[in-house]
Amino acid sequence: MKSFVLSCTSICIALGLECSPANKPAKSDGKGQASAAAPKKKNKMTIGVAQEPDTLFMPFKEMMISEEIARPTSYTLTVFDDDWKLIPWSAKSIPTVENGGLELFEENGVQKMRTTWTIKDEFNWADGKPLTGDDYAFTHELIMDPNLEIIDRSTDEKIEKIEVKGADRKTFVVTWKERYAYYHNYRNHMAVPKHIVEPLYRKDPGSLKKHAFGTRPILAGAFTIKEWVPGSHVTVVKNKYAKGFLQPALDEITWRFIPQTNTLEANLVSGSVDAISPGWLSFDQGLEFEKRMDKTKFNIEFTSGLVWEHIDFNLDNEIFKDKRVRQAFAYGANREIISKELFEGKQKVAHGTEPVRSKYHNPDVKKYNFDLAKANALLEEAGWKKGEGDIRMKAGKPLQVTLMTTAANRTREQVQVLLQSQWRKMGADVKIRNEPAKVFFGETLRHRKYPGMAMYAWVKDPVALSDTLWRCDYIPNKKNNFQGQNQPGYCNPKVDKLLKAASQELNDEKRFKMGREVDAILAVDLPALPLFFRVDVSVYRTDLQNWKPTGTLQPVTWNAHEWAFK
């Protein structure tokens, strides 16, 4: 930690106090020695990240960096701890049958349920207004507006009504149209400040997404947004109305946008940033940095978890409509070699959509170990013939496709080059085209504009199956206002049926079995090619306390109110 010497005048000015002249003699300790002021404890933090948010208006957000920045300003009812266990956050407790918060009942032959939530007193909006059930009820209304470009309605569409109770409006009761196994999950029941957003929404719903509230929202967690300078940084400051356990030790946190991942390390070493959060340093960068870093200055974490790196096939592309072609690309990709060359074998090849630690993981899914002969046979069977050149042809057209990912991500670019070379050997001409993350996620993927293949990551859920990734009605399109995350455009009625049944199954073991069946079907249909479950690298100063990456969809900032410098 760097030491700084400040004059009395500068300290007084900074604190807004009336100061004595700068040349006034220092006070003696009675032994003829001037008393030295204790060094000021560091109370501001800067984090280096490689991407800029698409929005901080949470119902509309697409990117994980938006989640990371908004998390310490959060108002979710529950969170995951570092053991992947759901714990209450803004809620006083999680409703269960045992504590009376979960009621199961039947109405007109339909199995329904009610959940009752009560909000803690510690949560207040940054303008001093308390967080109430009215905020959650209004946000549900907003999310269910079909004219708004909401990413995910999969939870809210199962809600029949929300009723707010009590004189303090701190309790609300959710009546569900059906039994819902994920009722208590992280990020269910989002809240925006009704007293601020509702007037904007009533006045002009269509422009709500682009409103300035998305760049500087008033939030209700330990911090609130101070400023967002596009291309530079976002800064959050202590929410002075946060109470009790939620009062943060730090006064301010800044995220600096450093798109080139190979410059993040330099900024850390120079002291420009205090930490690099998970996912921004590539795995090989982490391994190299660990070998040469000053262990007295930095800690490094390698966190395995739920970040599923994969390649989506655009099933609207005539080439990839044929399952045999998709399977050929899987057999033609030597993912084991990629793991060894780029990750020293420490990021294992993924054969399905769920990590080994997940209860939904199926070890018996169809596997596509590298087999060039099988790849060639499948392409021949699908009508792609080798001619005079080395590129296969069909009906006079070459086997030519585009592979896209986020620009300036060194690891992904290395994977692209290796795959391009491998697929060339089976007669496929793969063109590489990358875009800045904000464009790639916010426009290209969101509107399914990638022409062939897209490489990126989803953060899977320890509790819920990924409905919005695979359901037929969650293929983003104009009719549904680009709702959903089924970017391949995959549709299998059997998978839809299993996902729906699993979401209603309160018996854990039965639900896990359904999830494993879904994983097996996806491995055969192959709408996406699994690459690996990412080991995320984060680095932080040794004097920073309570840095706890979880490896889940919940970012490292989940406990930012506990962060402090020694």
XYZ file of C-alpha atoms in Angstrom:
566
model
C 0.000 0.000 0.000
C 1.392 3.401 -0.936
C 1.972 6.000 1.788
C 0.993 9.622 1.265
C 1.993 12.701 3.251
C -0.580 15.505 3.209
C -0.266 18.990 4.609
C -2.663 20.090 7.356
C -4.067 22.630 4.938
C -4.883 20.030 2.277
C -6.526 17.758 4.862
C -8.646 20.586 6.227
C -9.682 21.740 2.785
C -10.637 18.194 1.845
C -12.796 17.924 4.966
C -14.290 21.371 4.574
C -12.867 22.576 7.920
C -11.487 25.940 8.951
C -7.690 25.536 8.925
C -4.858 27.148 10.828
C -2.025 28.588 8.767
C 0.100 25.914 7.103
C 3.262 27.164 8.826
C 1.824 26.878 12.353
C 4.136 24.727 14.516
C 3.088 21.117 15.046
C 1.700 20.195 18.452
C 4.323 18.652 20.782
C 3.875 15.296 22.513
C 5.441 16.707 25.670
C 8.854 15.179 24.935
C 9.968 17.677 22.409
C 8.750 15.552 19.480
C 6.070 16.552 16.996
C 3.099 14.190 16.994
C 2.660 12.340 13.689
C -0.866 11.917 12.372
C -1.943 8.321 11.780
C -1.972 7.375 8.068
C -5.405 7.690 6.543
C -7.049 4.335 5.808
C -7.741 3.742 2.109
C -11.501 4.027 1.535
C -11.794 4.096 -2.257
C -11.286 1.214 -4.645
C -10.768 0.882 -8.390
C -11.519 -2.314 -10.339
C -10.256 -3.005 -13.841
C -12.717 -4.580 -16.297
C -12.575 -5.301 -20.033
C -16.159 -4.385 -20.915
C -18.556 -1.496 -20.502
C -22.180 -2.078 -19.434
C -24.995 -2.008 -21.928
C -27.257 -0.408 -19.290
C -27.639 -0.117 -15.519
C -31.425 -0.246 -15.832
C -31.640 -3.836 -14.672
C -34.832 -5.083 -16.403
C -33.169 -4.278 -19.735
C -29.605 -5.402 -19.095
C -27.929 -8.118 -21.160
C -24.286 -8.104 -20.076
C -22.618 -9.616 -17.030
C -20.625 -6.433 -16.404
C -23.936 -4.633 -15.834
C -24.729 -7.211 -13.169
C -21.296 -6.799 -11.569
C -21.638 -3.040 -11.210
C -25.275 -3.115 -10.096
C -24.779 -5.930 -7.566
C -23.433 -3.761 -4.684
C -26.380 -1.432 -5.274
C -28.671 -4.443 -5.218
C -32.192 -5.091 -4.043
C -32.617 -8.800 -4.806
C -34.539 -10.806 -2.217
C -31.920 -13.565 -2.039
C -28.272 -14.105 -2.958
C -25.876 -17.048 -3.189
C -23.150 -17.235 -0.583
C -19.686 -18.483 -1.554
C -20.896 -22.095 -1.103
C -23.708 -21.643 -3.696
C -26.332 -21.621 -0.944
C -29.297 -19.261 -1.247
C -29.550 -16.867 1.696
C -31.918 -13.930 2.365
C -30.714 -10.530 1.179
C -33.294 -7.764 1.116
C -35.819 -10.282 2.479
C -35.974 -11.126 6.174
C -36.304 -14.841 5.396
C -36.886 -17.254 2.514
C -40.492 -18.548 2.436
C -40.889 -22.262 3.155
C -43.771 -24.527 4.089
C -42.142 -24.958 7.503
C -41.986 -21.228 8.348
C -45.444 -20.539 6.899
C -44.161 -18.356 4.048
C -44.969 -20.892 1.332
C -48.576 -22.006 0.897
C -49.561 -24.765 -1.547
C -53.198 -24.884 -2.653
C -55.484 -26.030 -5.451
C -57.873 -23.788 -7.344
C -60.244 -25.025 -10.073
C -58.149 -28.163 -10.414
C -54.872 -26.219 -10.812
C -52.003 -26.664 -8.335
C -50.978 -23.166 -7.247
C -48.915 -21.540 -4.491
C -48.360 -18.321 -2.558
C -45.115 -16.918 -1.191
C -44.926 -14.151 1.395
C -41.868 -11.907 1.568
C -41.017 -9.186 4.083
C -38.285 -6.634 3.352
C -35.556 -5.731 5.839
C -35.432 -2.206 7.214
C -31.801 -1.760 6.134
C -32.735 -1.234 2.475
C -33.566 2.305 1.382
C -33.340 4.061 -1.949
C -30.498 6.555 -2.195
C -32.974 9.452 -1.978
C -34.079 8.234 1.465
C -37.329 6.541 0.439
C -37.701 2.999 1.888
C -37.638 -0.056 -0.343
C -41.181 -1.486 -0.210
C -43.343 -4.174 -1.719
C -44.829 -1.514 -4.004
C -41.466 -1.297 -5.787
C -41.494 -5.036 -6.465
C -45.156 -5.036 -7.556
C -44.602 -2.137 -9.961
C -41.464 -3.704 -11.445
C -43.437 -6.889 -12.119
C -45.978 -4.801 -14.049
C -43.187 -3.160 -16.012
C -41.517 -6.479 -16.864
C -44.786 -7.945 -18.102
C -45.411 -5.097 -20.556
C -45.063 -6.869 -23.952
C -44.090 -3.597 -25.608
C -40.875 -3.340 -23.591
C -37.702 -5.079 -24.722
C -37.301 -7.224 -21.611
C -34.718 -10.013 -21.834
C -36.305 -12.533 -19.482
C -39.917 -12.852 -18.313
C -39.701 -16.557 -17.500
C -40.355 -15.981 -13.779
C -42.795 -13.076 -13.978
C -45.013 -14.782 -16.534
C -45.795 -17.424 -13.892
C -47.112 -14.828 -11.426
C -50.863 -14.322 -11.136
C -50.719 -11.278 -8.872
C -48.657 -9.450 -6.240
C -50.411 -7.932 -3.239
C -48.663 -5.496 -0.909
C -49.560 -5.713 2.781
C -49.072 -3.773 6.017
C -49.007 -0.127 7.020
C -45.287 0.092 6.189
C -45.832 -1.654 2.803
C -42.846 -3.903 3.580
C -44.659 -7.213 3.030
C -45.901 -8.564 -0.278
C -47.647 -11.789 -1.229
C -47.008 -13.438 -4.588
C -49.742 -15.714 -5.953
C -48.358 -18.067 -8.588
C -50.397 -19.430 -11.498
C -48.715 -22.773 -10.953
C -46.227 -24.369 -8.628
C -42.789 -22.947 -9.297
C -39.668 -24.656 -8.011
C -37.423 -21.613 -8.485
C -39.645 -19.135 -6.612
C -36.834 -18.197 -4.216
C -34.001 -17.911 -6.712
C -31.454 -15.119 -6.983
C -32.669 -12.182 -9.122
C -36.350 -13.124 -8.902
C -38.597 -10.138 -8.162
C -36.439 -7.219 -9.240
C -37.271 -3.770 -7.916
C -36.914 -0.291 -9.374
C -37.985 2.796 -7.415
C -41.665 3.134 -8.236
C -41.825 6.758 -7.095
C -39.237 7.678 -9.758
C -39.769 5.241 -12.630
C -43.559 4.997 -12.698
C -44.097 8.612 -13.858
C -41.556 8.053 -16.663
C -43.240 4.809 -17.645
C -46.781 6.258 -17.643
C -45.675 9.254 -19.684
C -43.782 7.427 -22.435
C -43.293 3.639 -22.059
C -41.540 3.306 -25.402
C -38.615 5.529 -24.432
C -38.125 4.052 -20.959
C -35.172 1.846 -21.960
C -33.233 4.837 -23.286
C -34.026 7.138 -20.373
C -31.119 8.672 -18.440
C -32.180 6.613 -15.424
C -30.311 3.728 -17.076
C -26.980 5.523 -16.744
C -27.427 6.919 -13.250
C -30.223 5.074 -11.468
C -31.097 5.642 -7.840
C -30.611 2.289 -6.165
C -31.203 0.715 -2.791
C -28.195 -1.322 -1.753
C -24.996 -0.421 0.061
C -23.991 1.905 -2.795
C -25.633 3.972 -5.491
C -24.442 5.203 -8.883
C -22.484 8.459 -8.828
C -21.535 8.702 -12.500
C -21.056 6.801 -15.721
C -18.555 8.346 -18.117
C -18.893 6.422 -21.402
C -15.646 4.845 -22.527
C -13.995 5.599 -19.197
C -15.592 4.406 -15.950
C -18.569 3.952 -13.653
C -18.349 5.084 -10.040
C -20.629 4.120 -7.170
C -20.671 5.861 -3.803
C -21.878 4.894 -0.368
C -25.650 5.011 -0.004
C -26.010 7.229 3.060
C -29.453 5.775 3.744
C -28.257 2.158 3.971
C -28.572 0.863 7.518
C -27.149 -1.808 9.795
C -25.246 -4.653 8.141
C -25.598 -2.960 4.758
C -23.455 0.072 5.650
C -20.276 -0.337 3.563
C -16.718 0.056 4.794
C -15.641 1.737 1.542
C -16.824 5.161 0.456
C -16.464 4.643 -3.271
C -15.840 1.978 -5.925
C -14.871 2.751 -9.527
C -14.838 0.366 -12.487
C -12.354 1.422 -15.163
C -13.026 0.157 -18.683
C -9.820 -1.292 -20.160
C -10.925 -3.195 -23.299
C -7.528 -4.698 -24.099
C -7.187 -7.580 -21.654
C -3.420 -7.612 -22.027
C -3.221 -4.119 -20.510
C -5.241 -4.983 -17.391
C -2.231 -6.558 -15.709
C -0.076 -3.489 -16.384
C -2.682 -1.257 -14.751
C -2.787 -3.523 -11.704
C 0.994 -3.586 -11.282
C 1.232 0.188 -11.720
C -1.383 0.745 -9.016
C -3.955 2.291 -11.363
C -6.417 -0.399 -10.324
C -6.670 -2.332 -7.056
C -8.243 -5.486 -8.478
C -9.246 -7.238 -11.677
C -12.585 -8.943 -11.233
C -13.306 -12.494 -12.480
C -13.548 -13.142 -16.181
C -11.418 -10.338 -17.588
C -7.906 -11.776 -17.364
C -7.531 -14.794 -19.616
C -6.628 -18.095 -18.016
C -3.146 -18.170 -19.563
C -2.545 -14.596 -18.406
C -3.490 -15.684 -14.902
C -1.086 -18.621 -14.967
C 1.769 -16.439 -16.203
C 1.012 -13.630 -13.759
C 0.938 -16.081 -10.843
C 4.477 -17.243 -11.696
C 5.992 -13.774 -11.595
C 3.724 -11.709 -9.336
C 4.904 -10.189 -6.076
C 3.012 -12.318 -3.558
C 3.442 -9.644 -0.906
C 1.334 -7.267 -3.033
C -1.222 -9.449 -4.814
C -3.502 -12.433 -4.294
C -4.780 -14.428 -7.256
C -7.934 -16.577 -7.352
C -8.748 -19.332 -9.848
C -12.486 -19.929 -9.432
C -14.182 -22.794 -11.236
C -17.910 -22.694 -11.500
C -20.823 -22.116 -13.829
C -19.415 -20.031 -16.681
C -20.181 -22.145 -19.753
C -18.001 -21.165 -22.727
C -19.587 -22.450 -25.941
C -20.318 -21.758 -29.593
C -23.895 -21.182 -30.734
C -24.887 -22.373 -34.199
C -27.382 -20.062 -35.897
C -30.053 -22.553 -36.912
C -31.522 -20.109 -39.435
C -28.339 -20.626 -41.455
C -29.073 -23.255 -44.151
C -25.758 -24.982 -43.458
C -26.403 -25.432 -39.732
C -30.045 -26.466 -40.089
C -28.650 -29.941 -40.771
C -27.797 -31.653 -37.460
C -25.194 -33.783 -39.221
C -23.211 -30.669 -40.090
C -23.341 -29.426 -36.491
C -22.142 -32.809 -35.262
C -19.377 -32.798 -37.876
C -18.139 -29.455 -36.554
C -18.136 -30.986 -33.067
C -16.107 -34.050 -34.141
C -13.776 -31.806 -36.148
C -12.936 -29.593 -33.145
C -9.999 -30.939 -31.156
C -11.014 -29.385 -27.870
C -8.587 -31.533 -25.863
C -5.657 -30.017 -27.742
C -7.065 -26.535 -27.164
C -7.340 -27.285 -23.427
C -3.750 -28.514 -23.262
C -2.212 -25.778 -25.402
C -4.046 -22.810 -23.929
C -4.975 -23.892 -20.391
C -2.378 -26.517 -19.436
C -5.279 -28.967 -19.242
C -6.770 -27.127 -16.238
C -9.937 -26.075 -18.061
C -11.475 -29.406 -18.947
C -13.516 -29.976 -22.096
C -17.261 -29.656 -21.505
C -19.413 -32.371 -23.065
C -22.758 -30.987 -21.903
C -24.398 -27.789 -20.762
C -24.030 -28.331 -17.000
C -20.825 -28.389 -14.894
C -19.787 -31.494 -12.964
C -20.704 -29.874 -9.654
C -24.291 -29.215 -10.801
C -27.098 -31.563 -9.773
C -28.284 -31.357 -13.387
C -24.984 -32.664 -14.787
C -25.350 -35.829 -16.884
C -22.079 -37.792 -17.243
C -23.609 -40.051 -19.898
C -24.393 -37.475 -22.585
C -23.259 -38.083 -26.176
C -19.606 -37.041 -26.454
C -17.820 -35.670 -29.487
C -14.197 -36.580 -28.937
C -12.017 -35.429 -31.817
C -12.526 -37.758 -34.801
C -11.762 -36.303 -38.214
C -12.970 -39.457 -39.978
C -16.424 -39.153 -38.372
C -16.546 -35.447 -39.200
C -15.751 -36.147 -42.859
C -18.277 -38.998 -43.046
C -21.072 -36.825 -41.630
C -20.315 -34.029 -44.090
C -20.305 -36.495 -46.994
C -23.641 -37.884 -45.798
C -25.039 -34.349 -45.627
C -24.050 -33.758 -49.270
C -20.917 -31.677 -48.729
C -18.416 -33.098 -51.218
C -14.735 -32.386 -51.668
C -13.892 -31.140 -55.115
C -10.628 -30.072 -56.648
C -9.868 -27.657 -53.841
C -9.757 -28.352 -50.104
C -13.127 -26.662 -49.377
C -16.259 -28.785 -49.581
C -19.074 -27.807 -51.928
C -22.812 -28.446 -52.113
C -25.116 -27.271 -54.885
C -22.337 -25.045 -56.157
C -21.827 -23.293 -52.830
C -18.759 -23.610 -50.556
C -18.876 -24.785 -46.936
C -18.094 -21.297 -45.706
C -19.271 -19.910 -42.343
C -18.430 -17.044 -39.996
C -17.289 -17.398 -36.391
C -17.809 -14.320 -34.213
C -16.853 -13.386 -30.660
C -15.889 -10.380 -28.542
C -12.996 -8.347 -29.933
C -9.740 -7.966 -27.961
C -10.356 -11.061 -25.838
C -7.035 -12.839 -26.292
C -8.173 -16.291 -25.155
C -11.215 -16.342 -27.406
C -9.180 -15.125 -30.338
C -6.650 -17.922 -29.755
C -9.460 -20.488 -29.610
C -10.878 -19.086 -32.849
C -7.577 -19.470 -34.699
C -7.104 -23.063 -33.525
C -10.663 -24.025 -34.477
C -10.343 -22.316 -37.834
C -7.281 -24.445 -38.603
C -8.890 -27.661 -37.347
C -12.108 -27.187 -39.310
C -10.112 -26.402 -42.452
C -8.850 -29.999 -42.352
C -12.394 -31.322 -42.827
C -13.045 -28.909 -45.686
C -14.748 -25.984 -43.946
C -13.756 -22.385 -44.652
C -14.301 -20.472 -41.408
C -14.079 -16.683 -41.501
C -13.345 -14.823 -38.246
C -15.199 -11.572 -37.539
C -15.245 -9.984 -34.085
C -16.957 -6.980 -32.532
C -16.616 -4.887 -29.369
C -18.462 -6.602 -26.524
C -21.106 -3.896 -26.248
C -22.049 -4.302 -29.924
C -21.700 -8.083 -29.956
C -23.969 -8.620 -26.939
C -26.218 -5.587 -27.170
C -26.997 -5.745 -30.873
C -25.655 -8.775 -32.768
C -26.580 -11.539 -30.319
C -29.638 -9.767 -28.940
C -31.179 -9.589 -32.403
C -29.642 -12.863 -33.681
C -27.664 -11.074 -36.388
C -24.647 -13.374 -36.291
C -24.589 -15.239 -39.623
C -23.017 -18.556 -38.605
C -21.442 -19.212 -35.205
C -21.036 -17.107 -32.061
C -18.575 -17.865 -29.249
C -19.325 -16.494 -25.791
C -20.318 -17.638 -22.306
C -23.492 -18.097 -20.295
C -23.337 -18.184 -16.514
C -25.458 -21.156 -15.506
C -27.659 -21.324 -12.416
C -27.110 -23.606 -9.386
C -30.880 -23.754 -8.776
C -32.784 -23.317 -12.032
C -32.609 -24.967 -15.429
C -31.948 -22.523 -18.238
C -35.477 -22.094 -19.603
C -34.730 -18.981 -21.631
C -31.760 -20.564 -23.414
C -33.708 -23.440 -24.978
C -37.469 -22.839 -24.942
C -39.143 -22.355 -28.324
C -40.947 -19.195 -27.161
C -37.670 -17.611 -26.057
C -36.151 -17.280 -29.517
C -35.599 -13.496 -29.799
C -37.588 -11.975 -32.655
C -39.592 -8.890 -33.552
C -42.894 -10.458 -32.519
C -41.760 -11.004 -28.913
C -39.762 -7.760 -28.870
C -36.511 -9.763 -28.790
C -37.335 -11.376 -25.468
C -35.306 -14.437 -24.515
C -31.806 -15.806 -24.813
C -32.333 -18.711 -27.205
C -29.795 -17.270 -29.624
C -29.396 -20.421 -31.772
C -33.126 -20.433 -32.546
C -33.502 -23.974 -31.181
C -36.945 -25.553 -30.786
C -37.707 -29.045 -29.495
C -41.197 -29.623 -27.989
C -39.879 -32.429 -25.775
C -37.304 -30.088 -24.244
C -39.998 -27.442 -23.745
C -42.170 -30.003 -21.937
C -39.312 -31.128 -19.669
C -38.298 -27.564 -18.818
C -41.863 -26.644 -17.919
C -42.336 -29.790 -15.799
C -39.033 -29.208 -13.998
C -39.948 -25.629 -13.137
C -43.116 -26.923 -11.404
C -41.470 -29.835 -9.601
C -40.791 -29.043 -5.937
C -39.176 -32.451 -5.361
C -35.465 -31.830 -5.910
C -34.493 -35.337 -7.030
C -37.287 -35.552 -9.614
C -36.322 -32.138 -10.949
C -32.631 -33.056 -11.170
C -33.552 -36.160 -13.211
C -35.503 -34.010 -15.681
C -32.541 -31.667 -16.005
C -30.208 -34.539 -16.810
C -32.626 -35.696 -19.531
C -32.614 -32.203 -21.054
C -28.806 -32.243 -21.069
C -28.809 -35.573 -22.919
C -31.203 -34.298 -25.628
C -29.206 -31.113 -26.151
C -26.016 -33.148 -26.587
C -27.602 -34.982 -29.527
C -29.412 -32.010 -31.107
C -26.347 -29.824 -30.554
C -27.744 -26.288 -30.980
C -24.496 -25.168 -29.335
C -21.033 -26.710 -29.142
C -19.791 -26.895 -25.522
C -16.167 -25.817 -25.112
C -15.399 -25.758 -21.376
C -16.567 -24.460 -18.023
C -14.361 -21.494 -17.501
C -12.023 -21.095 -14.587
C -12.244 -17.403 -13.846
C -9.164 -15.485 -12.802
C -9.278 -12.538 -10.429
C -6.417 -10.633 -8.835
C -6.558 -8.206 -5.934
C -4.280 -6.413 -3.497
C -3.228 -8.363 -0.432
C -4.515 -5.620 1.852
C -8.073 -5.944 0.482
C -10.327 -8.018 2.725
C -13.425 -10.157 1.932
C -12.940 -10.611 -1.820
C -15.103 -13.737 -2.426
C -15.725 -14.899 -5.999
C -18.515 -17.501 -6.131
C -18.228 -19.008 -9.598
C -21.967 -18.455 -10.120
C -24.039 -15.996 -12.145
C -23.715 -13.764 -9.100
C -20.642 -11.532 -9.492
C -17.844 -11.021 -7.001
C -19.450 -7.745 -5.897
C -22.230 -9.611 -4.025
C -20.589 -8.709 -0.691
C -18.953 -5.406 -1.672
C -20.345 -3.817 1.509
C -17.861 -6.034 3.393
C -14.819 -5.027 1.344
C -12.237 -3.071 3.297
C -8.550 -2.263 3.169
C -6.417 -3.226 6.157
